[in-house]
Amino acid sequence: MSLMEDLRYGVEDLLRTERLPHVWCPGCGIGITLNAFLRAVLRRKIDPNKLVVVSGIGCTGRAAGYVNVDSFHTTHGRAIPFAIGIKFARPELTVVVFSGDGDLFAIGGNHFVNAARRNHSILVIAVNNFTYGMTGGQHGPTTPTGAYTTTTPYGNPDRPFNIPHLAISLGAPYVARWTTYHVNQLQNSIYKALGMKGFRLIEVISQCPTVYGRRNSMRTPLSMMEYFEKNSIVKNDASFEEMELKYNEKIVVGEFRVAKDIPTYEERYDEVIRRAKNAD
Amino acid sequence: MSDKKLKKKGNVKIDIERCKGCWYCVNYCPTKVLMVSDELNSKGYHPPKFIENPEENKVCIACHLCELYCPDFAIFVEELK
Ligand code: SF4
Ligand code: SF4
Ligand code: SF4
């Protein structure tokens, strides 16, 4: 079998195929992101018994139920606390948080900020579809200013989080953003991040045609994908202003920060234990 | 596509019951060998069908893009030996 055929059958092994078809709507970008993630895991040759996937609540949170490895579908907003606990107790495991924008940045926002600041060694794949999909399309902390949602019928007055900027300002050693249109770049980015340590963030701009697209003149899956295709610009050295997402405007994607040798929380904690043991 | 004759390199298998008819595969196949079928699966979606036409250079080049874009894990590309 060729490498690509191996990967395809490997993905089947990493899925609980008896649960397919999954619950996600036609054309939802979460499935594309999950596919990219599983292929990156296979290419990294991570032992499935040493991988843990942690999700919160929401459409993206359902991913934990489809992966055929140890996984946690946690309470709303708490994927990161569960993940850092797992990593702390079992440092030999690869711990990945796979969750959505509402879960990670509204309900779980404080956990995100503090885990990034302390540089806990986890990879966070943040699927950002600009809305709360599962509960019917309310606006959230990543909804672009001016966008229409069920709770902002005259346009959103809020300013959204600039997620990569936030992560960089907290010192996260790996920060990238792609859209689901960038299937290969996204997979390579996850592959690279899986080989690093510390708090790694990959934001995936993803389509929710069902409740976001239909209120923002992108009713079909293909029209949302075309928006990503036509408006994305790769710029690894983008400024903070350029990373900001504006309603229906350009999406700047790329690998915004790659920093090696920043001590992780787990390493610093070990050091404290060592010092305590050597003290009188 | 240019005049250059493309070499057939793969075949596509579609798990029709997993498909939800988003048609990313149809849109992003570079050689246009996937088409929306008239048939419906048991959930009421139109899955793609695999139709080649070597005369018009429509053959599967095993680029695997359809597999990467499918959100529903419904496509398997088999490479010819
Ligand atoms: S509601 Fe939106 S995010 Fe949720 S599964 Fe459907 S398309 Fe995906
Ligand atoms: S592998 Fe490439 S050429 Fe073959 S059907 Fe898929 S997208 Fe088309
Ligand atoms: S990409 Fe997958 S789900 Fe979408 S139409 Fe093609 S086979 Fe069906």
Short mmCIF file of C-alpha atoms and ligand atoms in Angstrom, two decimals:
data_model
loop_
_atom_site.label_atom_id
_atom_site.label_comp_id
_atom_site.label_asym_id
_atom_site.label_seq_id
_atom_site.Cartn_x
_atom_site.Cartn_y
_atom_site.Cartn_z
CA MET A 1 0.00 0.00 0.00
CA SER A 2 1.14 3.54 -0.68
CA LEU A 3 1.68 6.02 2.13
CA MET A 4 -1.58 7.81 1.38
CA GLU A 5 -3.54 4.55 1.35
CA ASP A 6 -1.93 3.61 4.68
CA LEU A 7 -3.04 6.94 6.12
CA ARG A 8 -6.59 6.47 4.86
CA TYR A 9 -6.96 3.05 6.47
CA GLY A 10 -5.13 4.31 9.56
CA VAL A 11 -7.78 7.02 9.93
CA GLU A 12 -10.46 4.31 9.94
CA ASP A 13 -8.63 2.59 12.80
CA LEU A 14 -8.51 5.82 14.79
CA LEU A 15 -12.26 6.38 14.40
CA ARG A 16 -15.13 4.67 16.17
CA THR A 17 -16.56 3.83 12.76
CA GLU A 18 -19.61 2.13 14.25
CA ARG A 19 -20.75 5.64 15.23
CA LEU A 20 -20.54 7.01 11.67
CA PRO A 21 -22.14 8.87 10.00
CA HIS A 22 -21.32 11.49 12.64
CA VAL A 23 -23.78 14.15 13.85
CA TRP A 24 -22.17 17.10 12.08
CA CYS A 25 -24.21 18.81 9.37
CA PRO A 26 -23.46 18.50 5.64
CA GLY A 27 -20.25 20.36 4.87
CA CYS A 28 -19.40 21.18 8.49
CA GLY A 29 -15.67 21.87 8.76
CA ILE A 30 -15.20 19.92 11.99
CA GLY A 31 -14.92 16.62 10.09
CA ILE A 32 -12.23 18.06 7.79
CA THR A 33 -10.26 19.22 10.84
CA LEU A 34 -10.62 15.86 12.57
CA ASN A 35 -9.38 14.10 9.43
CA ALA A 36 -6.31 16.38 9.27
CA PHE A 37 -5.61 15.77 12.97
CA LEU A 38 -5.82 11.97 12.70
CA ARG A 39 -3.51 11.94 9.67
CA ALA A 40 -0.97 14.08 11.54
CA VAL A 41 -1.12 11.65 14.49
CA LEU A 42 -0.45 8.73 12.13
CA ARG A 43 2.45 10.50 10.43
CA ARG A 44 3.97 11.27 13.86
CA LYS A 45 3.65 7.56 14.66
CA ILE A 46 2.08 8.32 18.03
CA ASP A 47 1.03 5.14 19.83
CA PRO A 48 -2.79 5.38 20.06
CA ASN A 49 -2.50 4.08 23.63
CA LYS A 50 -0.41 7.14 24.51
CA LEU A 51 -2.77 9.72 23.03
CA VAL A 52 -5.63 11.42 24.87
CA VAL A 53 -8.18 13.68 23.17
CA VAL A 54 -10.10 16.09 25.39
CA SER A 55 -13.13 18.08 24.25
CA GLY A 56 -15.55 20.46 25.88
CA ILE A 57 -19.18 21.00 24.97
CA GLY A 58 -20.56 22.05 21.60
CA CYS A 59 -20.53 20.72 18.07
CA THR A 60 -16.72 20.44 18.07
CA GLY A 61 -16.87 18.84 21.52
CA ARG A 62 -18.50 15.82 19.92
CA ALA A 63 -15.12 14.89 18.41
CA ALA A 64 -14.13 13.14 21.65
CA GLY A 65 -16.86 10.60 20.98
CA TYR A 66 -15.59 9.65 17.53
CA VAL A 67 -11.90 9.05 18.17
CA ASN A 68 -10.88 5.51 18.94
CA VAL A 69 -8.41 6.49 21.67
CA ASP A 70 -8.86 7.46 25.30
CA SER A 71 -10.92 10.62 25.25
CA PHE A 72 -12.81 12.90 27.58
CA HIS A 73 -15.98 14.77 26.75
CA THR A 74 -15.77 17.19 29.65
CA THR A 75 -18.08 19.80 31.14
CA HIS A 76 -18.59 23.09 29.32
CA GLY A 77 -15.43 25.16 29.06
CA ARG A 78 -13.32 22.75 31.09
CA ALA A 79 -11.42 20.82 28.44
CA ILE A 80 -8.15 22.61 29.27
CA PRO A 81 -8.26 21.95 33.05
CA PHE A 82 -8.91 18.25 32.38
CA ALA A 83 -6.08 18.18 29.84
CA ILE A 84 -3.47 19.82 32.04
CA GLY A 85 -4.43 17.46 34.87
CA ILE A 86 -3.90 14.45 32.62
CA LYS A 87 -0.55 15.78 31.40
CA PHE A 88 0.55 16.50 34.96
CA ALA A 89 -0.34 13.03 36.21
CA ARG A 90 0.91 11.15 33.14
CA PRO A 91 3.64 13.23 31.47
CA GLU A 92 4.41 10.46 28.95
CA LEU A 93 1.02 10.97 27.23
CA THR A 94 0.34 13.23 24.26
CA VAL A 95 -2.62 15.37 25.31
CA VAL A 96 -4.68 17.20 22.70
CA VAL A 97 -7.61 19.51 23.33
CA PHE A 98 -10.00 19.49 20.37
CA SER A 99 -12.77 21.98 21.03
CA GLY A 100 -14.73 24.92 19.70
CA ASP A 101 -14.49 28.68 19.99
CA GLY A 102 -17.39 29.17 22.42
CA ASP A 103 -16.17 26.43 24.72
CA LEU A 104 -12.53 27.53 24.72
CA PHE A 105 -12.83 31.32 24.67
CA ALA A 106 -16.12 32.19 26.40
CA ILE A 107 -16.94 29.61 29.04
CA GLY A 108 -13.36 28.38 29.21
CA GLY A 109 -11.59 31.66 28.45
CA ASN A 110 -9.91 32.01 31.79
CA HIS A 111 -8.54 28.46 31.61
CA PHE A 112 -7.12 29.18 28.17
CA VAL A 113 -5.38 32.33 29.33
CA ASN A 114 -3.80 30.77 32.40
CA ALA A 115 -2.77 27.48 30.79
CA ALA A 116 -1.06 29.40 27.99
CA ARG A 117 0.64 31.74 30.47
CA ARG A 118 2.02 28.81 32.46
CA ASN A 119 3.04 26.95 29.28
CA HIS A 120 1.38 23.64 30.06
CA SER A 121 2.46 21.03 27.54
CA ILE A 122 -0.74 20.46 25.57
CA LEU A 123 -1.81 21.03 21.97
CA VAL A 124 -5.04 22.99 21.57
CA ILE A 125 -6.88 22.66 18.26
CA ALA A 126 -9.46 25.45 18.39
CA VAL A 127 -12.17 25.13 15.76
CA ASN A 128 -13.54 28.64 15.22
CA ASN A 129 -16.81 28.81 13.29
CA PHE A 130 -17.76 32.25 14.69
CA THR A 131 -20.87 31.04 16.51
CA TYR A 132 -22.53 28.67 18.97
CA GLY A 133 -23.65 26.02 16.49
CA MET A 134 -25.20 23.40 18.71
CA THR A 135 -27.54 25.76 20.57
CA GLY A 136 -28.84 27.44 17.43
CA GLY A 137 -26.40 30.10 16.29
CA GLN A 138 -26.03 32.68 19.04
CA HIS A 139 -23.18 35.19 18.86
CA GLY A 140 -20.10 34.46 20.92
CA PRO A 141 -16.69 35.91 21.70
CA THR A 142 -15.35 35.14 18.22
CA THR A 143 -18.28 36.43 16.16
CA PRO A 144 -16.96 39.18 13.87
CA THR A 145 -18.24 42.71 14.41
CA GLY A 146 -21.27 43.24 12.19
CA ALA A 147 -22.09 39.54 11.66
CA TYR A 148 -25.69 38.35 11.89
CA THR A 149 -26.61 35.67 14.39
CA THR A 150 -29.82 34.69 16.17
CA THR A 151 -28.90 37.02 19.05
CA THR A 152 -27.52 39.84 16.87
CA PRO A 153 -30.22 40.18 14.20
CA TYR A 154 -29.09 43.75 13.35
CA GLY A 155 -25.39 42.90 13.34
CA ASN A 156 -22.95 42.10 16.15
CA PRO A 157 -21.75 45.18 18.07
CA ASP A 158 -18.97 43.24 19.88
CA ARG A 159 -15.34 43.02 18.91
CA PRO A 160 -14.12 39.40 18.60
CA PHE A 161 -11.09 37.86 20.24
CA ASN A 162 -7.93 37.94 18.16
CA ILE A 163 -7.02 34.38 19.14
CA PRO A 164 -3.46 34.09 17.76
CA HIS A 165 -2.62 37.51 19.19
CA LEU A 166 -3.95 36.43 22.57
CA ALA A 167 -1.89 33.21 22.54
CA ILE A 168 1.29 34.99 21.42
CA SER A 169 0.91 37.67 24.09
CA LEU A 170 0.84 34.89 26.70
CA GLY A 171 4.06 33.38 25.37
CA ALA A 172 2.67 30.24 23.70
CA PRO A 173 5.57 28.65 21.79
CA TYR A 174 3.55 27.53 18.76
CA VAL A 175 0.72 29.58 17.29
CA ALA A 176 -0.84 29.03 13.87
CA ARG A 177 -4.07 29.68 12.02
CA TRP A 178 -5.48 27.93 8.96
CA THR A 179 -8.90 27.51 7.44
CA THR A 180 -10.49 24.20 6.47
CA TYR A 181 -9.69 25.10 2.86
CA HIS A 182 -5.97 24.63 3.71
CA VAL A 183 -6.21 20.86 4.18
CA ASN A 184 -2.51 20.17 3.63
CA GLN A 185 -1.11 23.17 5.51
CA LEU A 186 -3.40 22.41 8.43
CA GLN A 187 -2.28 18.79 8.58
CA ASN A 188 1.39 19.79 8.37
CA SER A 189 0.90 22.37 11.08
CA ILE A 190 -0.67 19.82 13.43
CA TYR A 191 2.13 17.40 12.56
CA LYS A 192 4.73 20.00 13.47
CA ALA A 193 2.98 21.03 16.69
CA LEU A 194 2.68 17.39 17.79
CA GLY A 195 6.47 17.21 17.68
CA MET A 196 6.92 20.18 19.99
CA LYS A 197 6.38 20.76 23.71
CA GLY A 198 4.64 23.51 25.66
CA PHE A 199 1.32 25.21 25.01
CA ARG A 200 0.61 24.98 21.30
CA LEU A 201 -2.40 26.61 19.68
CA ILE A 202 -3.79 26.03 16.20
CA GLU A 203 -6.87 28.05 15.31
CA VAL A 204 -8.90 26.49 12.50
CA ILE A 205 -11.35 28.83 10.80
CA SER A 206 -14.19 26.48 9.98
CA GLN A 207 -17.54 26.66 8.29
CA CYS A 208 -20.88 26.28 10.01
CA PRO A 209 -23.17 26.57 6.99
CA THR A 210 -26.23 25.55 8.99
CA VAL A 211 -26.53 28.31 11.53
CA TYR A 212 -23.80 30.86 10.72
CA GLY A 213 -23.58 30.69 6.93
CA ARG A 214 -27.30 30.91 6.33
CA ARG A 215 -27.56 34.22 8.21
CA ASN A 216 -24.51 35.69 6.51
CA SER A 217 -25.28 34.98 2.84
CA MET A 218 -23.28 31.76 2.69
CA ARG A 219 -26.03 29.19 2.79
CA THR A 220 -24.25 26.27 1.21
CA PRO A 221 -21.13 24.46 2.36
CA LEU A 222 -19.40 25.35 -0.90
CA SER A 223 -20.13 29.08 -0.56
CA MET A 224 -18.44 29.14 2.85
CA MET A 225 -15.47 27.21 1.49
CA GLU A 226 -15.22 29.65 -1.41
CA TYR A 227 -15.09 32.54 1.06
CA PHE A 228 -12.07 30.91 2.73
CA GLU A 229 -10.48 30.08 -0.61
CA LYS A 230 -10.82 33.58 -2.07
CA ASN A 231 -10.04 35.62 1.04
CA SER A 232 -7.18 33.84 2.77
CA ILE A 233 -3.68 35.24 2.68
CA VAL A 234 -0.70 33.31 4.02
CA LYS A 235 1.51 35.61 6.06
CA ASN A 236 3.68 34.05 8.75
CA ASP A 237 5.01 37.40 9.96
CA ALA A 238 1.59 39.04 10.18
CA SER A 239 1.20 41.91 12.61
CA PHE A 240 -1.36 41.74 15.41
CA GLU A 241 -3.61 44.09 13.46
CA GLU A 242 -3.44 41.87 10.39
CA MET A 243 -4.43 38.80 12.44
CA GLU A 244 -7.66 40.48 13.49
CA LEU A 245 -10.67 38.95 11.75
CA LYS A 246 -13.10 41.42 10.23
CA TYR A 247 -16.55 40.52 8.94
CA ASN A 248 -16.36 39.11 5.40
CA GLU A 249 -12.87 40.49 4.89
CA LYS A 250 -9.46 38.90 4.42
CA ILE A 251 -8.38 36.01 6.64
CA VAL A 252 -4.67 36.11 7.39
CA VAL A 253 -3.40 32.57 7.98
CA GLY A 254 0.01 31.08 8.68
CA GLU A 255 2.43 29.93 11.31
CA PHE A 256 2.70 33.04 13.45
CA ARG A 257 5.06 31.84 16.15
CA VAL A 258 7.45 28.93 16.47
CA ALA A 259 9.66 29.16 19.56
CA LYS A 260 11.81 26.37 20.93
CA ASP A 261 13.31 25.78 24.37
CA ILE A 262 10.81 27.66 26.50
CA PRO A 263 10.55 25.64 29.75
CA THR A 264 7.15 24.03 30.20
CA TYR A 265 5.13 24.12 33.39
CA GLU A 266 5.83 20.43 33.95
CA GLU A 267 9.60 21.00 33.67
CA ARG A 268 9.55 23.97 36.04
CA TYR A 269 7.48 22.00 38.53
CA ASP A 270 9.95 19.09 38.45
CA GLU A 271 12.67 21.60 39.18
CA VAL A 272 10.80 22.85 42.25
CA ILE A 273 10.37 19.28 43.49
CA ARG A 274 14.09 18.66 43.01
CA ARG A 275 14.99 21.78 44.96
CA ALA A 276 12.57 20.92 47.76
CA LYS A 277 14.09 17.45 48.06
CA ASN A 278 17.59 18.86 48.32
CA ALA A 279 16.66 21.41 50.97
CA ASP A 280 17.26 20.55 54.63
CA MET B 1 -6.35 21.18 -18.35
CA SER B 2 -3.71 21.25 -21.07
CA ASP B 3 -3.58 18.97 -24.10
CA LYS B 4 -1.20 16.64 -22.33
CA LYS B 5 -2.66 13.19 -21.86
CA LEU B 6 -3.17 12.44 -18.19
CA LYS B 7 -2.28 9.05 -16.84
CA LYS B 8 -4.89 7.26 -14.78
CA LYS B 9 -3.45 6.56 -11.36
CA GLY B 10 -6.34 5.77 -9.08
CA ASN B 11 -9.84 4.63 -8.40
CA VAL B 12 -12.31 6.08 -5.94
CA LYS B 13 -14.56 4.14 -3.60
CA ILE B 14 -17.38 6.04 -1.96
CA ASP B 15 -19.14 4.93 1.20
CA ILE B 16 -22.51 6.22 0.07
CA GLU B 17 -24.20 5.92 3.45
CA ARG B 18 -21.60 8.16 5.14
CA CYS B 19 -21.95 10.91 2.52
CA LYS B 20 -23.95 14.06 3.30
CA GLY B 21 -23.85 15.65 -0.13
CA CYS B 22 -21.68 18.70 0.54
CA TRP B 23 -19.97 18.28 -2.86
CA TYR B 24 -16.57 19.52 -1.80
CA CYS B 25 -15.15 16.44 -3.53
CA VAL B 26 -17.00 17.29 -6.74
CA ASN B 27 -15.77 20.88 -6.62
CA TYR B 28 -12.14 20.28 -5.68
CA CYS B 29 -11.35 17.26 -7.85
CA PRO B 30 -8.82 18.75 -10.31
CA THR B 31 -9.80 16.42 -13.16
CA LYS B 32 -13.57 16.52 -12.53
CA VAL B 33 -14.15 12.79 -12.29
CA LEU B 34 -16.67 13.10 -9.46
CA MET B 35 -20.22 14.14 -10.28
CA VAL B 36 -23.35 14.66 -8.23
CA SER B 37 -25.46 11.55 -8.68
CA ASP B 38 -29.23 11.53 -9.12
CA GLU B 39 -29.52 8.78 -6.59
CA LEU B 40 -30.28 9.31 -2.92
CA ASN B 41 -28.80 7.50 0.03
CA SER B 42 -30.99 6.34 2.92
CA LYS B 43 -30.67 9.74 4.67
CA GLY B 44 -31.79 11.58 1.54
CA TYR B 45 -28.46 12.99 0.37
CA HIS B 46 -27.12 12.87 -3.19
CA PRO B 47 -23.69 11.23 -3.03
CA PRO B 48 -21.11 11.75 -5.76
CA LYS B 49 -20.46 9.20 -8.45
CA PHE B 50 -17.13 8.40 -10.04
CA ILE B 51 -17.20 8.84 -13.81
CA GLU B 52 -14.06 8.96 -15.90
CA ASN B 53 -13.74 9.95 -19.52
CA PRO B 54 -10.20 9.42 -20.78
CA GLU B 55 -11.12 11.05 -24.12
CA GLU B 56 -11.61 14.34 -22.29
CA ASN B 57 -8.67 13.75 -19.97
CA LYS B 58 -11.04 13.01 -17.12
CA VAL B 59 -9.17 10.36 -15.16
CA CYS B 60 -8.35 10.01 -11.49
CA ILE B 61 -4.76 11.12 -10.88
CA ALA B 62 -4.82 9.86 -7.25
CA CYS B 63 -4.13 13.29 -5.80
CA HIS B 64 -6.25 12.35 -2.73
CA LEU B 65 -7.73 15.85 -2.45
CA CYS B 66 -11.28 14.48 -2.36
CA GLU B 67 -10.27 12.32 0.62
CA LEU B 68 -8.81 15.31 2.47
CA TYR B 69 -11.81 17.57 1.84
CA CYS B 70 -14.52 15.03 2.66
CA PRO B 71 -15.84 15.97 6.13
CA ASP B 72 -17.59 12.62 6.45
CA PHE B 73 -14.78 10.08 5.91
CA ALA B 74 -16.74 8.74 2.95
CA ILE B 75 -14.02 8.56 0.29
CA PHE B 76 -11.23 6.04 -0.25
CA VAL B 77 -8.75 6.56 -3.08
CA GLU B 78 -7.04 3.39 -4.28
CA GLU B 79 -3.83 3.80 -6.17
CA LEU B 80 -3.12 1.65 -9.23
CA LYS B 81 -0.05 -0.51 -8.89
S1 SF4 C 1 -24.47 23.47 13.62
FE1 SF4 C 1 -22.74 24.30 12.51
S2 SF4 C 1 -20.91 23.72 13.69
FE2 SF4 C 1 -22.65 22.45 14.41
S3 SF4 C 1 -22.48 20.54 13.20
FE3 SF4 C 1 -23.89 21.93 12.12
S4 SF4 C 1 -22.56 23.04 10.66
FE4 SF4 C 1 -21.22 22.11 12.18
S1 SF4 C 2 -7.97 11.44 -6.01
FE1 SF4 C 2 -7.87 13.47 -6.97
S2 SF4 C 2 -8.26 13.04 -9.14
FE2 SF4 C 2 -8.94 11.22 -8.03
S3 SF4 C 2 -11.11 11.60 -7.66
FE3 SF4 C 2 -10.02 12.33 -5.86
S4 SF4 C 2 -9.71 14.51 -6.24
FE4 SF4 C 2 -10.23 13.56 -8.20
S1 SF4 C 3 -17.01 15.37 0.17
FE1 SF4 C 3 -17.74 13.49 1.20
S2 SF4 C 3 -19.69 14.05 2.14
FE2 SF4 C 3 -19.20 15.66 0.66
S3 SF4 C 3 -20.26 14.99 -1.23
FE3 SF4 C 3 -18.16 14.19 -1.35
S4 SF4 C 3 -18.32 12.12 -0.47
FE4 SF4 C 3 -20.16 13.21 0.13
#
